[in-house]
Amino acid sequence: MDKRDLSGEFRKRLTALVERSGLNQSAFAARAGLDRSALSQLLSGASTRLPRSETLAAIAAMNGVTIDWLLGLTAREGQTGEMRAALEIGEGADDPEQTLLTRWHEEAAGTKIRYVPATLPDQLKTAALIEFEARLAGRTAISRQGEADLRLAWNRRPDTDMEVCMPLQTLEQLAHGRDQFAGLSQSARREQRAHMAMLLDELYPSFRLYLYDTRTRFSAPYTVFGASRAAVYMGGLYLVLNAVEPVRTLIRHFDGLVRGAEIEAGKVAEWVSHLKT
């Protein structure tokens, strides 16, 4: 099937979904996270261009169909074997290649991932910090290093897009060796800041870190994978949301953190480098 056939079949099936939803185009577009004008263009056939994978996933999820069906690649409409419970509890694993997070990152390739870490982002940690945290948590540093290496390798791929929001106070605690970083040597803390600044420069703009102020904002740690899955971190366990509406609520919360950030993504590396100890 060439691109014109693919876009034509997509338009036909999208039109059918809008009609059977009972919604007008504005309401359908809002539920799918689209502008009304964007939906009109998709329905008009003025272009053979297909929407982004995030948009396809949102439209498919809200209508209970597969992306393959939406694109005309299969006659089977329902999600059957792909159907997931709206709410799950996931448990972490010691083998980083078998963790749920690793699998979810792979499944979300090509879409935006939004990430609020519990401490520093794993992919930005030095070996010294990983060993320090592993010792405190009673886990092996090898397992945690493996997780960090996999995350960093994933972010270096050309098809990734990740936004991260975290408190600027966490980095101030790192600089001064307070709270969760108490007991980590000054040299290790200095190395961590330099390592982090270097990676932020290297990975930008596909990896964008924003810093918010906990005096005006708050967030529990969580990750949103694309448009229809989110995992809220609960300390060894993940509360997993697989429904479009609650995931969209977390996306709005995350986007609010970005809009209210004290330090924009393009300036964080310099800000980290110049933190006073």
mmCIF file of N, CA and C in Angstrom, residues 51 66 71 153 169 184 206:
data_model
loop_
_atom_site.group_PDB
_atom_site.id
_atom_site.type_symbol
_atom_site.label_atom_id
_atom_site.label_comp_id
_atom_site.label_asym_id
_atom_site.label_seq_id
_atom_site.Cartn_x
_atom_site.Cartn_y
_atom_site.Cartn_z
ATOM 1 N N PRO A 51 -0.884 11.808 10.502
ATOM 2 C CA PRO A 51 -0.563 12.481 11.770
ATOM 3 C C PRO A 51 0.585 11.797 12.493
ATOM 4 N N THR A 66 -7.272 -0.505 17.105
ATOM 5 C CA THR A 66 -5.827 -0.555 16.987
ATOM 6 C C THR A 66 -5.352 0.482 15.972
ATOM 7 N N LEU A 71 -5.089 2.689 10.305
ATOM 8 C CA LEU A 71 -4.315 2.942 9.085
ATOM 9 C C LEU A 71 -4.729 2.032 7.919
ATOM 10 N N ALA A 153 21.490 5.226 26.645
ATOM 11 C CA ALA A 153 21.571 4.724 25.267
ATOM 12 C C ALA A 153 20.267 5.001 24.528
ATOM 13 N N GLN A 169 15.511 22.646 43.770
ATOM 14 C CA GLN A 169 16.030 22.414 45.127
ATOM 15 C C GLN A 169 16.808 21.102 45.213
ATOM 16 N N LEU A 184 27.592 11.986 50.604
ATOM 17 C CA LEU A 184 28.278 11.893 49.310
ATOM 18 C C LEU A 184 29.393 12.933 49.294
ATOM 19 N N SER A 206 16.718 16.916 22.048
ATOM 20 C CA SER A 206 15.809 15.773 22.140
ATOM 21 C C SER A 206 15.571 15.365 23.600
#
